[in-house]
PDB file of C-alpha atoms in Angstrom:
ATOM      1  CA  MET Z   1       0.193  -0.212  -0.053  1.00 48.00           C
ATOM      2  CA  LYS Z   2       2.231   2.661   1.012  1.00 54.00           C
ATOM      3  CA  ASP Z   3       4.931   2.062  -2.255  1.00 53.00           C
ATOM      4  CA  ASP Z   4       1.680   1.861  -4.251  1.00 54.00           C
ATOM      5  CA  GLN Z   5       1.054   6.401  -2.063  1.00 55.00           C
ATOM      6  CA  TYR Z   6       5.281   6.671  -3.108  1.00 57.00           C
ATOM      7  CA  GLU Z   7       4.267   4.940  -7.360  1.00 57.00           C
ATOM      8  CA  ASP Z   8       2.606   7.988  -7.957  1.00 52.00           C
ATOM      9  CA  ASP Z   9       5.121  11.086  -6.698  1.00 62.00           C
ATOM     10  CA  ASP Z  10       7.074  12.648  -8.739  1.00 69.00           C
ATOM     11  CA  ILE Z  11       9.352  14.557  -6.035  1.00 74.00           C
ATOM     12  CA  GLU Z  12      12.180  15.805  -7.984  1.00 78.00           C
ATOM     13  CA  TYR Z  13      14.817  16.201  -4.585  1.00 82.00           C
ATOM     14  CA  VAL Z  14      17.689  18.780  -5.359  1.00 80.00           C
ATOM     15  CA  SER Z  15      21.140  19.532  -3.377  1.00 87.00           C
ATOM     16  CA  LYS Z  16      21.032  22.208  -0.778  1.00 89.00           C
ATOM     17  CA  SER Z  17      24.835  23.087  -3.157  1.00 90.00           C
ATOM     18  CA  GLU Z  18      22.635  22.177  -6.257  1.00 87.00           C
ATOM     19  CA  LEU Z  19      20.336  24.904  -4.011  1.00 85.00           C
ATOM     20  CA  LYS Z  20      23.640  27.526  -3.585  1.00 87.00           C
ATOM     21  CA  ARG Z  21      24.764  26.987  -6.908  1.00 89.00           C
ATOM     22  CA  ASP Z  22      20.932  28.494  -8.770  1.00 86.00           C
ATOM     23  CA  ALA Z  23      21.200  30.632  -6.337  1.00 84.00           C
ATOM     24  CA  GLU Z  24      24.291  31.989  -6.847  1.00 86.00           C
ATOM     25  CA  ARG Z  25      24.834  31.371 -10.230  1.00 87.00           C
ATOM     26  CA  LEU Z  26      20.682  33.835 -10.485  1.00 86.00           C
ATOM     27  CA  LYS Z  27      22.848  36.670  -8.148  1.00 86.00           C
ATOM     28  CA  VAL Z  28      25.389  36.700 -10.475  1.00 86.00           C
ATOM     29  CA  MET Z  29      23.014  37.546 -13.862  1.00 87.00           C
ATOM     30  CA  GLY Z  30      21.767  39.524 -11.804  1.00 87.00           C
ATOM     31  CA  LYS Z  31      24.838  41.630 -11.212  1.00 88.00           C
ATOM     32  CA  GLU Z  32      25.087  41.382 -14.771  1.00 87.00           C
ATOM     33  CA  LEU Z  33      21.376  42.715 -15.941  1.00 88.00           C
ATOM     34  CA  SER Z  34      22.159  46.196 -12.820  1.00 88.00           C
ATOM     35  CA  GLU Z  35      25.761  46.732 -14.609  1.00 88.00           C
ATOM     36  CA  MET Z  36      23.243  47.276 -18.538  1.00 87.00           C
ATOM     37  CA  THR Z  37      21.784  50.361 -19.761  1.00 88.00           C
ATOM     38  CA  PRO Z  38      17.631  50.675 -19.158  1.00 88.00           C
ATOM     39  CA  ALA Z  39      18.215  51.162 -22.891  1.00 87.00           C
ATOM     40  CA  LYS Z  40      18.598  47.399 -23.222  1.00 86.00           C
ATOM     41  CA  TRP Z  41      16.756  46.286 -20.006  1.00 87.00           C
ATOM     42  CA  ALA Z  42      13.655  46.899 -22.649  1.00 85.00           C
ATOM     43  CA  GLU Z  43      15.371  44.133 -24.813  1.00 84.00           C
ATOM     44  CA  LEU Z  44      14.814  41.781 -22.230  1.00 87.00           C
ATOM     45  CA  PRO Z  45      11.691  39.687 -21.595  1.00 89.00           C
ATOM     46  CA  ILE Z  46      11.675  41.252 -17.532  1.00 89.00           C
ATOM     47  CA  SER Z  47       8.696  41.825 -15.229  1.00 90.00           C
ATOM     48  CA  GLU Z  48       8.959  45.554 -13.734  1.00 91.00           C
ATOM     49  CA  ASN Z  49       9.196  44.935  -9.680  1.00 91.00           C
ATOM     50  CA  LEU Z  50      12.900  43.589 -11.104  1.00 90.00           C
ATOM     51  CA  ARG Z  51      13.260  46.654 -14.020  1.00 90.00           C
ATOM     52  CA  SER Z  52      12.416  48.854 -10.747  1.00 91.00           C
ATOM     53  CA  ALA Z  53      15.295  47.003  -8.071  1.00 91.00           C
ATOM     54  CA  LEU Z  54      17.649  47.408 -11.028  1.00 90.00           C
ATOM     55  CA  LYS Z  55      17.352  50.616 -11.353  1.00 90.00           C
ATOM     56  CA  GLU Z  56      18.147  50.706  -7.686  1.00 90.00           C
ATOM     57  CA  SER Z  57      20.548  49.204  -7.964  1.00 89.00           C
ATOM     58  CA  GLN Z  58      22.320  51.754  -9.485  1.00 87.00           C
ATOM     59  CA  ARG Z  59      21.124  54.846  -7.632  1.00 89.00           C
ATOM     60  CA  LEU Z  60      23.379  52.592  -4.122  1.00 87.00           C
ATOM     61  CA  LYS Z  61      26.990  53.702  -4.127  1.00 86.00           C
ATOM     62  CA  GLN Z  62      28.119  51.608  -0.382  1.00 88.00           C
ATOM     63  CA  ASN Z  63      29.481  48.318  -1.219  1.00 88.00           C
ATOM     64  CA  GLU Z  64      27.247  46.534   1.747  1.00 90.00           C
ATOM     65  CA  ALA Z  65      24.241  47.415   0.405  1.00 90.00           C
ATOM     66  CA  LYS Z  66      24.755  46.978  -3.187  1.00 89.00           C
ATOM     67  CA  ARG Z  67      25.603  43.456  -1.976  1.00 88.00           C
ATOM     68  CA  ARG Z  68      22.267  42.916  -0.374  1.00 91.00           C
ATOM     69  CA  HIS Z  69      20.422  44.783  -2.910  1.00 90.00           C
ATOM     70  CA  LEU Z  70      21.724  42.225  -6.012  1.00 88.00           C
ATOM     71  CA  GLN Z  71      20.316  38.898  -3.364  1.00 89.00           C
ATOM     72  CA  TYR Z  72      17.350  40.517  -3.402  1.00 91.00           C
ATOM     73  CA  ILE Z  73      17.234  40.752  -7.690  1.00 89.00           C
ATOM     74  CA  GLY Z  74      19.184  37.059  -7.278  1.00 87.00           C
ATOM     75  CA  LYS Z  75      15.798  36.418  -5.203  1.00 88.00           C
ATOM     76  CA  LEU Z  76      13.668  38.288  -7.853  1.00 89.00           C
ATOM     77  CA  MET Z  77      14.270  36.679 -10.002  1.00 88.00           C
ATOM     78  CA  ARG Z  78      13.192  33.688  -8.688  1.00 87.00           C
ATOM     79  CA  GLU Z  79       9.865  34.159 -10.705  1.00 89.00           C
ATOM     80  CA  GLU Z  80      11.596  35.341 -13.833  1.00 88.00           C
ATOM     81  CA  ASP Z  81      12.123  32.493 -17.112  1.00 89.00           C
ATOM     82  CA  VAL Z  82      15.401  32.831 -16.762  1.00 88.00           C
ATOM     83  CA  ASP Z  83      16.243  31.056 -19.939  1.00 89.00           C
ATOM     84  CA  ALA Z  84      14.752  33.978 -22.214  1.00 88.00           C
ATOM     85  CA  ILE Z  85      16.296  36.278 -20.029  1.00 88.00           C
ATOM     86  CA  GLN Z  86      20.395  34.255 -20.892  1.00 86.00           C
ATOM     87  CA  HIS Z  87      18.898  33.819 -24.408  1.00 85.00           C
ATOM     88  CA  ALA Z  88      18.092  37.471 -24.737  1.00 85.00           C
ATOM     89  CA  LEU Z  89      21.640  37.974 -23.150  1.00 84.00           C
ATOM     90  CA  ASP Z  90      22.952  35.048 -25.694  1.00 82.00           C
ATOM     91  CA  LEU Z  91      21.840  37.839 -28.489  1.00 80.00           C
ATOM     92  CA  MET Z  92      23.393  41.299 -27.084  1.00 82.00           C
ATOM     93  CA  ASP Z  93      27.209  39.231 -27.125  1.00 80.00           C
ATOM     94  CA  PRO Z  94      28.959  39.193 -30.004  1.00 79.00           C
ATOM     95  CA  SER Z  95      30.896  36.616 -28.384  1.00 81.00           C
ATOM     96  CA  SER Z  96      28.188  34.297 -27.558  1.00 80.00           C
ATOM     97  CA  GLU Z  97      28.261  31.347 -29.243  1.00 85.00           C
ATOM     98  CA  VAL Z  98      24.487  31.802 -29.680  1.00 81.00           C
ATOM     99  CA  PHE Z  99      25.082  35.372 -31.582  1.00 84.00           C
ATOM    100  CA  GLY Z 100      27.366  33.935 -34.001  1.00 85.00           C
ATOM    101  CA  ARG Z 101      25.249  31.110 -35.242  1.00 88.00           C
ATOM    102  CA  LEU Z 102      22.532  34.641 -35.464  1.00 87.00           C
ATOM    103  CA  ILE Z 103      25.636  36.785 -37.313  1.00 88.00           C
ATOM    104  CA  ARG Z 104      26.276  32.935 -39.733  1.00 91.00           C
ATOM    105  CA  GLN Z 105      22.632  32.652 -40.973  1.00 90.00           C
ATOM    106  CA  GLN Z 106      21.905  36.108 -41.747  1.00 89.00           C
ATOM    107  CA  GLU Z 107      25.431  36.376 -43.853  1.00 90.00           C
ATOM    108  CA  MET Z 108      23.973  32.873 -46.285  1.00 92.00           C
ATOM    109  CA  TRP Z 109      19.593  34.158 -46.312  1.00 90.00           C
ATOM    110  CA  ARG Z 110      22.083  37.505 -47.668  1.00 89.00           C
ATOM    111  CA  THR Z 111      23.851  35.651 -50.057  1.00 88.00           C
ATOM    112  CA  ARG Z 112      21.632  33.328 -51.002  1.00 90.00           C
ATOM    113  CA  LEU Z 113      19.260  36.467 -51.969  1.00 88.00           C
ATOM    114  CA  ILE Z 114      21.815  37.584 -54.230  1.00 86.00           C
ATOM    115  CA  ASN Z 115      23.112  34.833 -55.940  1.00 85.00           C
ATOM    116  CA  ASP Z 116      20.008  32.762 -56.005  1.00 82.00           C
ATOM    117  CA  ASN Z 117      16.360  33.362 -58.230  1.00 79.00           C
ATOM    118  CA  ASN Z 118      14.834  31.599 -54.851  1.00 85.00           C
ATOM    119  CA  GLY Z 119      16.331  32.338 -52.628  1.00 84.00           C
ATOM    120  CA  LEU Z 120      13.963  35.211 -52.171  1.00 86.00           C
ATOM    121  CA  ASN Z 121      10.570  33.141 -52.616  1.00 87.00           C
ATOM    122  CA  ASP Z 122      11.790  31.139 -49.757  1.00 88.00           C
ATOM    123  CA  PHE Z 123      12.956  35.036 -47.947  1.00 88.00           C
ATOM    124  CA  ILE Z 124       9.442  36.047 -48.234  1.00 89.00           C
ATOM    125  CA  GLU Z 125       7.872  32.740 -47.274  1.00 89.00           C
ATOM    126  CA  GLU Z 126       9.830  32.613 -44.378  1.00 88.00           C
ATOM    127  CA  TYR Z 127       8.532  36.273 -42.960  1.00 88.00           C
ATOM    128  CA  PRO Z 128       5.608  36.971 -44.860  1.00 89.00           C
ATOM    129  CA  HIS Z 129       5.763  40.460 -42.789  1.00 90.00           C
ATOM    130  CA  VAL Z 130       8.882  41.683 -44.930  1.00 88.00           C
ATOM    131  CA  ASP Z 131       8.485  45.163 -46.735  1.00 89.00           C
ATOM    132  CA  ARG Z 132       9.139  42.623 -50.453  1.00 88.00           C
ATOM    133  CA  GLN Z 133       9.537  46.141 -52.867  1.00 91.00           C
ATOM    134  CA  GLN Z 134      12.127  47.087 -50.401  1.00 90.00           C
ATOM    135  CA  LEU Z 135      13.960  44.400 -49.894  1.00 89.00           C
ATOM    136  CA  ARG Z 136      13.439  42.741 -53.986  1.00 89.00           C
ATOM    137  CA  ASN Z 137      15.028  46.872 -54.801  1.00 90.00           C
ATOM    138  CA  LEU Z 138      18.023  46.059 -52.108  1.00 89.00           C
ATOM    139  CA  VAL Z 139      18.219  42.511 -53.214  1.00 88.00           C
ATOM    140  CA  ARG Z 140      18.797  43.694 -57.451  1.00 88.00           C
ATOM    141  CA  ASN Z 141      20.754  46.983 -56.645  1.00 87.00           C
ATOM    142  CA  ALA Z 142      23.558  44.525 -54.273  1.00 85.00           C
ATOM    143  CA  SER Z 143      23.795  41.748 -57.471  1.00 84.00           C
ATOM    144  CA  LYS Z 144      24.827  44.545 -59.463  1.00 82.00           C
ATOM    145  CA  GLU Z 145      27.239  46.100 -56.801  1.00 79.00           C
ATOM    146  CA  MET Z 146      28.840  42.364 -56.297  1.00 76.00           C
ATOM    147  CA  SER Z 147      28.171  41.721 -60.416  1.00 75.00           C
ATOM    148  CA  SER Z 148      31.244  44.233 -61.010  1.00 71.00           C
ATOM    149  CA  GLU Z 149      34.743  43.014 -61.688  1.00 67.00           C
ATOM    150  CA  PRO Z 150      36.415  42.969 -58.713  1.00 70.00           C
ATOM    151  CA  PRO Z 151      33.091  42.060 -56.450  1.00 66.00           C
ATOM    152  CA  LYS Z 152      32.439  45.030 -53.928  1.00 71.00           C
ATOM    153  CA  PRO Z 153      30.308  44.894 -51.129  1.00 74.00           C
ATOM    154  CA  GLY Z 154      28.382  48.463 -51.526  1.00 75.00           C
ATOM    155  CA  SER Z 155      25.391  50.169 -48.516  1.00 82.00           C
ATOM    156  CA  ASN Z 156      22.644  48.360 -50.249  1.00 84.00           C
ATOM    157  CA  TYR Z 157      24.943  45.252 -49.385  1.00 85.00           C
ATOM    158  CA  LYS Z 158      24.467  46.239 -45.798  1.00 88.00           C
ATOM    159  CA  LYS Z 159      21.503  47.895 -46.498  1.00 89.00           C
ATOM    160  CA  LEU Z 160      20.439  44.545 -47.009  1.00 88.00           C
ATOM    161  CA  PHE Z 161      22.287  43.447 -44.406  1.00 89.00           C
ATOM    162  CA  GLN Z 162      20.670  45.453 -42.224  1.00 90.00           C
ATOM    163  CA  LEU Z 163      17.612  44.593 -43.930  1.00 90.00           C
ATOM    164  CA  ILE Z 164      17.916  40.936 -43.199  1.00 89.00           C
ATOM    165  CA  ARG Z 165      18.596  41.919 -39.300  1.00 88.00           C
ATOM    166  CA  GLU Z 166      15.664  43.475 -38.619  1.00 87.00           C
ATOM    167  CA  VAL Z 167      13.449  40.835 -40.271  1.00 88.00           C
ATOM    168  CA  MET Z 168      14.435  38.665 -38.381  1.00 83.00           C
ATOM    169  CA  ALA Z 169      14.898  40.106 -34.956  1.00 78.00           C
ATOM    170  CA  ASP Z 170      10.711  40.310 -35.187  1.00 71.00           C
TER     171      ASP Z 170
END
């Protein structure tokens, strides 16, 4: 009878050390967030409570008060979607693997749009909210720039990349 009672419970035991490591990781992430500008906070999926606590942490100057406040920020972060915040931070950090993968994907789309006739249709199918006329004009002009001898990427080549970045960010 007792065995049946415990079989239904899917209790996952977490050690005290693991809880401490998680709390420390959240505190470190909170410190990283507190050192950012408020404009960067706007790009992150964080609650208004955490945003105001981060703003307050920038006001504090004394080390002990700042340390206690960082612990409070770590506590607030337990209620946040930490994975989503970490992903957003990775997208902002040029040295991260996620950022590098995104840039490579954007460069691949740019190359494909310029070199492949079906690339334009594929991109529009993948991202239907793109301004089609602007995209077609940039692809046509960038193709002209790249067809010169020797191929020289010009302003349209860069503008096409910027458009791809904006579209993929939405």
